[in-house]
Short mmCIF file of C-alpha atoms in Angstrom, two decimals:
data_model
loop_
_atom_site.label_atom_id
_atom_site.label_comp_id
_atom_site.label_asym_id
_atom_site.label_seq_id
_atom_site.Cartn_x
_atom_site.Cartn_y
_atom_site.Cartn_z
CA MET X 122 -20.55 -36.36 -8.64
CA ASP X 123 -17.43 -36.79 -6.67
CA ASP X 124 -13.98 -35.23 -7.95
CA ALA X 125 -12.86 -38.83 -7.55
CA THR X 126 -14.63 -39.36 -10.77
CA GLY X 127 -13.23 -37.43 -13.15
CA ALA X 128 -16.86 -37.03 -14.81
CA SER X 129 -16.94 -33.28 -12.82
CA PRO X 130 -15.79 -29.94 -13.32
CA GLU X 131 -16.13 -29.57 -9.45
CA ARG X 132 -12.88 -28.29 -7.79
CA GLY X 133 -13.43 -30.15 -4.24
CA VAL X 134 -16.27 -27.78 -2.95
CA HIS X 135 -16.62 -30.28 -0.20
CA ALA X 136 -13.30 -30.97 0.43
CA ALA X 137 -12.58 -27.62 0.49
CA ALA X 138 -16.11 -26.97 3.01
CA LEU X 139 -14.44 -29.91 5.48
CA ALA X 140 -11.16 -28.47 5.78
CA SER X 141 -12.68 -24.94 6.84
CA LEU X 142 -14.40 -26.68 9.96
CA PRO X 143 -13.06 -24.68 13.03
CA ARG X 144 -9.77 -26.59 14.84
CA ALA X 145 -9.75 -28.99 12.11
CA THR X 146 -6.40 -30.01 12.36
CA PRO X 147 -4.99 -32.58 9.25
CA ARG X 148 -4.89 -35.57 12.04
CA ARG X 149 -8.43 -34.88 13.05
CA LEU X 150 -9.63 -34.68 8.97
CA GLU X 151 -7.91 -37.86 8.63
CA ARG X 152 -9.97 -39.62 11.01
CA LEU X 153 -13.19 -37.97 9.59
CA LEU X 154 -11.80 -38.81 5.52
CA GLY X 155 -9.85 -41.39 5.27
CA ARG X 156 -10.40 -42.55 1.75
CA GLN X 157 -13.89 -41.81 1.35
CA ASP X 158 -16.01 -39.55 -0.60
CA PRO X 159 -16.10 -36.68 0.72
CA ALA X 160 -19.26 -34.82 -0.22
CA ARG X 161 -20.81 -38.09 1.91
CA VAL X 162 -18.92 -37.26 5.15
CA TRP X 163 -19.97 -33.64 4.38
CA LYS X 164 -23.17 -34.83 4.47
CA LYS X 165 -22.83 -37.00 7.91
CA VAL X 166 -21.37 -33.70 9.24
CA GLN X 167 -24.12 -31.57 8.46
CA THR X 168 -26.82 -33.91 10.19
CA GLY X 169 -24.69 -34.93 12.99
CA GLN X 170 -23.86 -38.76 12.06
CA MET X 171 -20.24 -38.53 12.61
CA ALA X 172 -18.65 -40.30 14.99
CA LYS X 173 -17.81 -38.68 17.89
CA TRP X 174 -14.70 -40.02 18.81
CA VAL X 175 -13.52 -38.25 15.14
CA ALA X 176 -13.07 -35.04 16.91
CA GLY X 177 -14.15 -35.10 20.37
CA GLU X 178 -17.72 -34.76 22.01
CA ASP X 179 -16.85 -30.84 21.71
CA LEU X 180 -16.02 -30.34 18.69
CA HIS X 181 -18.86 -32.69 17.38
CA ASP X 182 -22.06 -29.85 17.52
CA ILE X 183 -19.85 -27.22 16.66
CA TRP X 184 -18.93 -29.04 13.57
CA ARG X 185 -22.39 -30.02 12.75
CA ASP X 186 -23.72 -25.92 13.19
CA HIS X 187 -20.74 -24.92 11.18
CA ALA X 188 -21.47 -26.97 8.15
CA ARG X 189 -25.23 -26.06 8.37
CA GLY X 190 -24.16 -22.51 7.59
CA ALA X 191 -21.46 -22.93 5.12
CA ASP X 192 -22.14 -21.79 1.71
CA LEU X 193 -21.19 -23.85 -0.59
CA ASP X 194 -21.60 -21.68 -3.59
CA ALA X 195 -19.32 -19.30 -2.19
CA ILE X 196 -16.85 -21.91 -1.93
CA ALA X 197 -16.97 -22.63 -4.98
CA ALA X 198 -16.79 -19.43 -6.42
CA ARG X 199 -13.87 -18.44 -4.91
CA LEU X 200 -12.00 -21.86 -5.89
CA GLU X 201 -12.82 -21.10 -9.20
CA SER X 202 -11.42 -17.66 -9.10
CA LEU X 203 -8.26 -18.48 -7.52
CA ASP X 204 -8.10 -21.41 -10.19
CA ALA X 205 -7.55 -23.52 -7.01
CA TRP X 206 -8.52 -27.19 -6.75
CA ALA X 207 -8.83 -29.10 -3.30
CA THR X 208 -8.66 -32.96 -3.07
CA THR X 209 -8.34 -35.61 -0.72
CA PRO X 210 -6.99 -39.45 -1.05
CA ALA X 211 -10.09 -40.55 -2.93
CA SER X 212 -9.38 -37.78 -5.80
CA ARG X 213 -6.80 -39.31 -8.09
CA ARG X 214 -5.63 -35.53 -8.41
CA HIS X 215 -4.23 -35.85 -4.56
CA PRO X 216 -0.19 -36.05 -4.75
CA LEU X 217 0.87 -39.92 -3.69
CA ALA X 218 3.31 -38.88 -1.38
CA PHE X 219 0.94 -37.19 0.93
CA ILE X 220 -1.51 -40.53 0.61
CA HIS X 221 1.06 -43.02 1.94
CA ASP X 222 3.48 -40.68 4.02
CA LEU X 223 3.64 -41.41 7.87
CA ASP X 224 1.55 -38.27 8.58
CA PRO X 225 -0.68 -38.06 5.83
CA ALA X 226 -2.63 -35.29 4.19
CA PRO X 227 -5.98 -35.50 4.08
CA ILE X 228 -7.04 -32.28 2.13
CA LEU X 229 -4.93 -30.51 -0.05
CA PHE X 230 -5.27 -27.12 -1.69
CA ARG X 231 -3.39 -26.57 -5.10
CA ARG X 232 -2.91 -23.87 -7.64
CA GLY X 233 -0.97 -25.01 -10.77
CA ARG X 234 -0.65 -29.05 -11.87
CA VAL X 235 -0.50 -31.86 -10.27
CA PRO X 236 3.30 -32.65 -9.22
CA ASP X 237 4.69 -35.32 -11.13
CA PRO X 238 5.01 -38.28 -8.58
CA THR X 239 8.17 -39.86 -10.89
CA ALA X 240 10.38 -36.90 -11.11
CA PRO X 241 13.22 -36.44 -8.47
CA ALA X 242 12.69 -33.64 -6.34
CA VAL X 243 14.86 -31.42 -4.03
CA ALA X 244 13.67 -29.59 -0.93
CA ILE X 245 16.32 -26.69 -0.24
CA VAL X 246 15.50 -24.90 2.93
CA GLY X 247 17.11 -22.65 5.16
CA THR X 248 16.76 -19.61 7.61
CA ARG X 249 15.11 -16.43 6.36
CA ARG X 250 17.78 -14.14 7.45
CA CYS X 251 20.59 -15.49 5.66
CA THR X 252 23.50 -14.26 4.33
CA PRO X 253 24.33 -12.88 0.86
CA THR X 254 26.39 -15.91 0.71
CA GLY X 255 23.58 -17.79 1.25
CA ARG X 256 21.08 -16.43 -1.18
CA SER X 257 23.46 -16.66 -3.96
CA VAL X 258 24.02 -20.12 -3.09
CA ALA X 259 20.21 -20.85 -2.69
CA MET X 260 19.61 -19.51 -6.09
CA GLU X 261 22.82 -21.43 -7.78
CA LEU X 262 21.45 -24.97 -6.38
CA GLY X 263 18.08 -24.13 -7.57
CA ALA X 264 18.68 -22.91 -11.35
CA GLY X 265 21.08 -25.97 -11.47
CA LEU X 266 18.83 -28.54 -10.03
CA SER X 267 15.68 -26.97 -12.28
CA GLY X 268 18.19 -27.21 -15.46
CA ALA X 269 18.88 -30.43 -14.62
CA GLY X 270 15.33 -31.85 -14.16
CA VAL X 271 15.34 -31.65 -10.58
CA THR X 272 11.85 -30.73 -8.82
CA VAL X 273 12.94 -27.55 -6.78
CA VAL X 274 10.73 -27.95 -3.84
CA SER X 275 10.76 -25.03 -0.38
CA GLY X 276 7.98 -23.47 2.08
CA LEU X 277 8.29 -19.70 -0.32
CA ALA X 278 9.57 -17.77 2.57
CA LEU X 279 11.87 -14.98 3.01
CA GLY X 280 15.68 -15.45 2.48
CA ILE X 281 16.57 -19.02 1.33
CA ASP X 282 13.48 -20.51 0.61
CA GLY X 283 12.40 -17.95 -1.76
CA ALA X 284 16.06 -17.50 -3.03
CA ALA X 285 15.87 -21.27 -4.15
CA HIS X 286 12.33 -21.08 -6.13
CA ARG X 287 13.70 -17.80 -7.72
CA GLY X 288 17.27 -19.42 -8.97
CA ALA X 289 15.26 -22.61 -10.28
CA LEU X 290 12.57 -20.24 -12.53
CA ALA X 291 15.18 -18.75 -13.56
CA ALA X 292 16.27 -21.26 -15.09
CA ASP X 293 13.37 -22.34 -16.67
CA GLY X 294 13.82 -26.01 -16.17
CA ALA X 295 11.68 -28.40 -14.26
CA PRO X 296 8.28 -27.29 -12.82
CA VAL X 297 8.74 -26.15 -9.06
CA VAL X 298 6.78 -26.19 -6.20
CA GLY X 299 6.10 -24.36 -3.27
CA VAL X 300 4.36 -26.01 0.30
CA VAL X 301 2.85 -22.91 2.39
CA GLY X 302 1.36 -22.39 5.51
CA SER X 303 -1.46 -20.25 4.78
CA GLY X 304 -4.66 -19.97 2.63
CA LEU X 305 -3.63 -20.03 -1.27
CA ASP X 306 -5.57 -16.71 -0.85
CA VAL X 307 -3.52 -15.48 1.61
CA VAL X 308 0.03 -14.37 0.75
CA TYR X 309 2.13 -15.08 3.27
CA PRO X 310 5.13 -13.01 3.26
CA ARG X 311 3.67 -10.69 1.33
CA GLY X 312 6.78 -9.83 -0.08
CA ASN X 313 7.02 -13.10 -1.97
CA ARG X 314 3.31 -12.26 -3.66
CA ASP X 315 5.09 -12.36 -6.96
CA LEU X 316 6.82 -15.56 -6.01
CA TRP X 317 3.67 -17.18 -5.32
CA GLU X 318 2.19 -16.19 -8.80
CA ALA X 319 5.35 -17.31 -10.73
CA VAL X 320 5.45 -20.57 -8.78
CA SER X 321 1.56 -21.44 -9.60
CA ALA X 322 2.15 -20.45 -13.06
CA ALA X 323 5.65 -22.50 -13.99
CA GLY X 324 4.35 -25.48 -11.50
CA THR X 325 2.51 -26.35 -8.31
CA LEU X 326 1.63 -24.23 -4.93
CA LEU X 327 0.30 -26.51 -2.24
CA SER X 328 -1.46 -25.76 1.08
CA GLU X 329 -3.32 -27.84 3.47
CA ALA X 330 -4.85 -25.00 5.00
CA PRO X 331 -8.58 -23.60 4.31
CA LEU X 332 -9.02 -20.68 2.01
CA GLY X 333 -8.48 -17.21 3.91
CA ALA X 334 -6.62 -19.22 6.54
CA GLU X 335 -4.28 -16.88 7.90
CA PRO X 336 -0.30 -18.24 8.57
CA GLU X 337 -0.75 -19.76 12.41
CA GLY X 338 2.05 -20.57 14.16
CA TRP X 339 1.70 -24.63 14.02
CA ARG X 340 0.50 -24.52 10.45
CA PHE X 341 4.73 -24.10 9.95
CA PRO X 342 5.90 -27.29 11.32
CA ALA X 343 3.07 -28.78 9.75
CA ARG X 344 4.09 -27.78 6.30
CA ASN X 345 7.38 -28.96 6.93
CA ARG X 346 6.48 -32.09 6.93
CA LEU X 347 5.12 -32.00 3.66
CA LEU X 348 8.61 -30.66 2.27
CA ALA X 349 10.38 -33.86 3.54
CA ALA X 350 7.66 -36.28 2.36
CA LEU X 351 7.75 -34.68 -1.34
CA ALA X 352 11.75 -34.81 -1.31
CA ASP X 353 14.34 -37.48 -2.20
CA VAL X 354 16.75 -35.30 -0.94
CA VAL X 355 16.77 -32.07 1.81
CA VAL X 356 19.73 -29.29 1.12
CA VAL X 357 19.92 -27.23 4.24
CA VAL X 358 21.86 -23.75 2.84
CA GLU X 359 21.98 -21.59 6.43
CA SER X 360 20.42 -22.40 9.53
CA LYS X 361 20.61 -22.09 13.32
CA ARG X 362 20.69 -25.02 15.53
CA ALA X 363 17.25 -24.39 16.05
CA GLY X 364 14.35 -23.23 13.62
CA GLY X 365 11.81 -24.16 11.17
CA SER X 366 14.74 -25.86 8.90
CA MET X 367 15.89 -28.06 11.29
CA HIS X 368 12.04 -29.25 12.13
CA THR X 369 12.50 -30.33 8.23
CA VAL X 370 15.72 -32.04 8.52
CA GLU X 371 13.73 -33.89 11.60
CA GLU X 372 10.75 -35.14 9.60
CA ALA X 373 13.07 -35.97 6.81
CA ILE X 374 14.75 -38.65 8.95
CA ARG X 375 11.80 -39.70 10.14
CA ARG X 376 10.98 -40.69 6.33
CA ALA X 377 14.97 -41.83 5.71
CA VAL X 378 15.48 -38.72 2.97
CA THR X 379 19.13 -38.06 2.28
CA VAL X 380 19.50 -34.60 4.32
CA MET X 381 22.73 -32.84 2.98
CA ALA X 382 24.16 -29.21 3.96
CA VAL X 383 25.91 -26.30 2.86
CA PRO X 384 29.38 -25.66 4.76
CA GLY X 385 29.64 -22.29 6.09
CA SER X 386 31.91 -20.23 8.23
CA VAL X 387 32.30 -21.00 11.92
CA ARG X 388 32.00 -17.24 12.46
CA ASN X 389 28.96 -17.09 10.35
CA PRO X 390 25.44 -17.93 13.31
CA ALA X 391 23.59 -18.53 9.88
CA ALA X 392 25.55 -21.34 9.42
CA GLU X 393 25.82 -22.91 13.03
CA GLY X 394 23.04 -25.55 12.12
CA THR X 395 24.55 -26.78 8.76
CA ASN X 396 27.71 -27.35 10.44
CA LEU X 397 26.46 -29.29 12.88
CA LEU X 398 24.73 -31.31 10.59
CA LEU X 399 27.96 -31.87 8.83
CA SER X 400 29.47 -32.80 11.74
CA GLU X 401 27.01 -35.51 12.75
CA GLY X 402 27.37 -37.15 9.30
CA CYS X 403 25.20 -35.31 6.90
CA PRO X 404 27.26 -34.91 3.26
CA PRO X 405 28.64 -31.83 2.05
CA ALA X 406 26.28 -29.95 -0.88
CA CYS X 407 29.21 -27.79 -2.17
CA SER X 408 27.58 -27.41 -5.82
CA THR X 409 24.86 -28.85 -8.16
CA ASP X 410 26.83 -31.86 -8.74
CA ASP X 411 26.99 -32.68 -5.19
CA VAL X 412 23.59 -33.36 -5.08
CA LEU X 413 22.80 -34.90 -8.32
CA VAL X 414 25.11 -37.58 -7.17
CA ALA X 415 22.96 -38.11 -4.18
CA LEU X 416 19.99 -38.44 -6.46
CA GLY X 417 21.94 -40.87 -8.24
CA LEU X 418 21.54 -38.25 -11.96
CA ALA X 419 25.20 -37.87 -11.96
CA THR X 420 28.62 -39.08 -11.37
CA ALA X 421 31.60 -37.21 -9.37
CA GLY X 422 33.15 -34.81 -11.26
CA THR X 423 30.38 -34.29 -13.81
CA SER X 424 29.17 -31.15 -15.21
CA ALA X 425 26.40 -29.49 -13.02
CA VAL X 426 23.67 -29.10 -16.22
CA ALA X 427 25.13 -30.29 -19.18
CA GLY X 428 24.92 -27.70 -22.04
CA SER X 429 23.82 -24.83 -20.43
CA SER X 430 27.31 -23.37 -19.99
CA GLY X 431 26.75 -20.10 -22.25
CA ALA X 432 28.88 -20.93 -25.05
CA ALA X 433 27.39 -19.93 -28.30
CA ASP X 434 27.00 -22.74 -31.02
CA GLY X 435 29.32 -23.14 -33.63
CA PRO X 436 33.14 -23.96 -34.29
CA ALA X 437 34.48 -21.00 -32.57
CA GLU X 438 37.58 -22.28 -30.32
CA PRO X 439 36.98 -21.42 -26.70
CA ALA X 440 39.15 -19.11 -25.00
CA ARG X 441 42.40 -20.55 -23.06
CA HIS X 442 43.54 -18.86 -19.34
CA ALA X 443 46.59 -19.17 -17.87
CA GLY X 444 47.58 -23.05 -17.23
CA GLY X 445 45.58 -24.02 -20.06
CA ALA X 446 41.70 -24.07 -18.90
CA SER X 447 39.37 -23.96 -21.37
CA LEU X 448 36.69 -20.92 -20.83
CA ASP X 449 33.51 -20.15 -23.04
CA PRO X 450 32.55 -16.53 -23.71
CA LEU X 451 30.11 -16.08 -20.72
CA GLN X 452 33.02 -17.24 -18.26
CA GLN X 453 35.86 -14.73 -20.02
CA ARG X 454 33.33 -12.03 -19.87
CA LEU X 455 32.74 -12.96 -16.12
CA LEU X 456 36.46 -12.71 -15.13
CA GLU X 457 37.17 -9.30 -17.14
CA LEU X 458 34.18 -7.82 -14.80
CA LEU X 459 35.94 -8.84 -11.92
CA ASP X 460 38.91 -7.17 -13.03
CA ASP X 461 38.12 -4.11 -11.06
CA GLY X 462 37.95 -6.45 -7.78
CA PRO X 463 35.82 -8.17 -5.47
CA VAL X 464 31.94 -7.97 -6.12
CA SER X 465 29.00 -9.83 -4.52
CA LEU X 466 27.55 -12.73 -6.94
CA ASP X 467 24.66 -11.30 -7.33
CA MET X 468 25.97 -8.20 -8.92
CA LEU X 469 28.26 -10.06 -10.72
CA VAL X 470 25.54 -11.99 -12.25
CA LEU X 471 23.76 -8.52 -12.73
CA ARG X 472 26.41 -6.81 -14.45
CA ALA X 473 26.93 -10.05 -17.34
CA ALA X 474 23.63 -9.12 -18.85
CA ALA X 475 23.51 -13.10 -19.48
CA PRO X 476 20.61 -15.20 -18.01
CA VAL X 477 20.97 -15.95 -14.57
CA PRO X 478 21.00 -19.75 -14.57
CA GLU X 479 23.65 -19.71 -17.12
CA ALA X 480 25.75 -17.05 -15.87
CA LEU X 481 25.62 -18.88 -12.39
CA VAL X 482 26.85 -22.17 -13.93
CA ALA X 483 29.25 -20.18 -15.50
CA ALA X 484 30.72 -18.83 -12.37
CA GLU X 485 30.33 -22.30 -10.58
CA GLY X 486 32.36 -23.98 -13.32
CA LEU X 487 35.22 -21.06 -12.96
CA GLU X 488 35.49 -21.85 -8.92
CA ARG X 489 35.75 -25.31 -10.08
CA LEU X 490 38.68 -24.25 -12.02
CA GLY X 491 40.31 -22.19 -9.70
CA LEU X 492 39.89 -18.95 -11.24
CA LEU X 493 37.31 -17.54 -8.98
CA ALA X 494 37.36 -17.17 -5.26
CA ARG X 495 34.83 -16.05 -2.77
CA ASP X 496 35.48 -13.81 0.32
CA GLY X 497 32.44 -14.14 2.40
CA ALA X 498 29.39 -12.70 0.88
CA ARG X 499 31.98 -11.28 -2.52
CA VAL X 500 33.67 -12.98 -5.61
CA MET X 501 36.98 -12.20 -6.96
CA ARG X 502 39.70 -13.70 -9.29
CA ALA X 503 41.41 -16.49 -7.35
#
């Protein structure tokens, strides 16, 4: 029985088989499937009853022969071993964002839970070759947004994407979503294997690519449209003037999704794209607060994550710094650690020996109070 009925434990074997057809791009699969039962569509392909206009006469016989030689039991076993699902618009497990999108995702592979369509979502994107400052900012944004109940979405690439998700996972807040450009059994980049597993365990790992699919170049622009479709806001942390991040921006603009950019130094090549976006009118994302305001979840001047300052419970009086600023114990600790001079934010958080999201929020609070300053990739007492 088809996955759409919910009466069978089937993981979407026929949908997975359709996705494995040679040269089966999302657009061709959309023409092939629509909202039909994938099992019936598979039978049409297998028996050569598929309309030739769907994929062109050259692919008609290729798809028929491929389908006749496919091992559905092996596909089912592979899905089972990965604890993965393949869905289509005929299934109620298929994310609504991809059914009604400008460029629908006809078949989707998933590990983890179904993304909550009612939760606010922010895609954090940027260059793979980011600076330490960019990485730290991405972690801060990921942690702050997740702690505030926002779904953090990224492409799980090296650099900014991975940093955003590591921050969100450390916050142990809202479930995260990672959208990748290869099969769910082909980890790319390999250095993010631990991140893939953590995202699928704490949230959702998504892909249009069939099982076993290598990370071909054309799959990443296709993946970027899914990031934009899932997001209420897209935040670009660092980006050059061209590349994957700017393609995600274009897809966001097509969907009337708000695009925000983190300002960067004019001497930083990795900030050329973000500074260009700002010059073209995109709102700046200087803190978690800015993004929450754009989502309509906070007003200007509010705390990024209520209750996550790291202060201990109880009646203890917070320390006061020169100028009358009230500091909680974690903020006081961070300032003491800066007595020896500038240090990278990552190292400061590590030395604080506190939960990463709490330390990041505490540092952000010190910066707002004018007690902490940034010097490129480092932070210091102001």
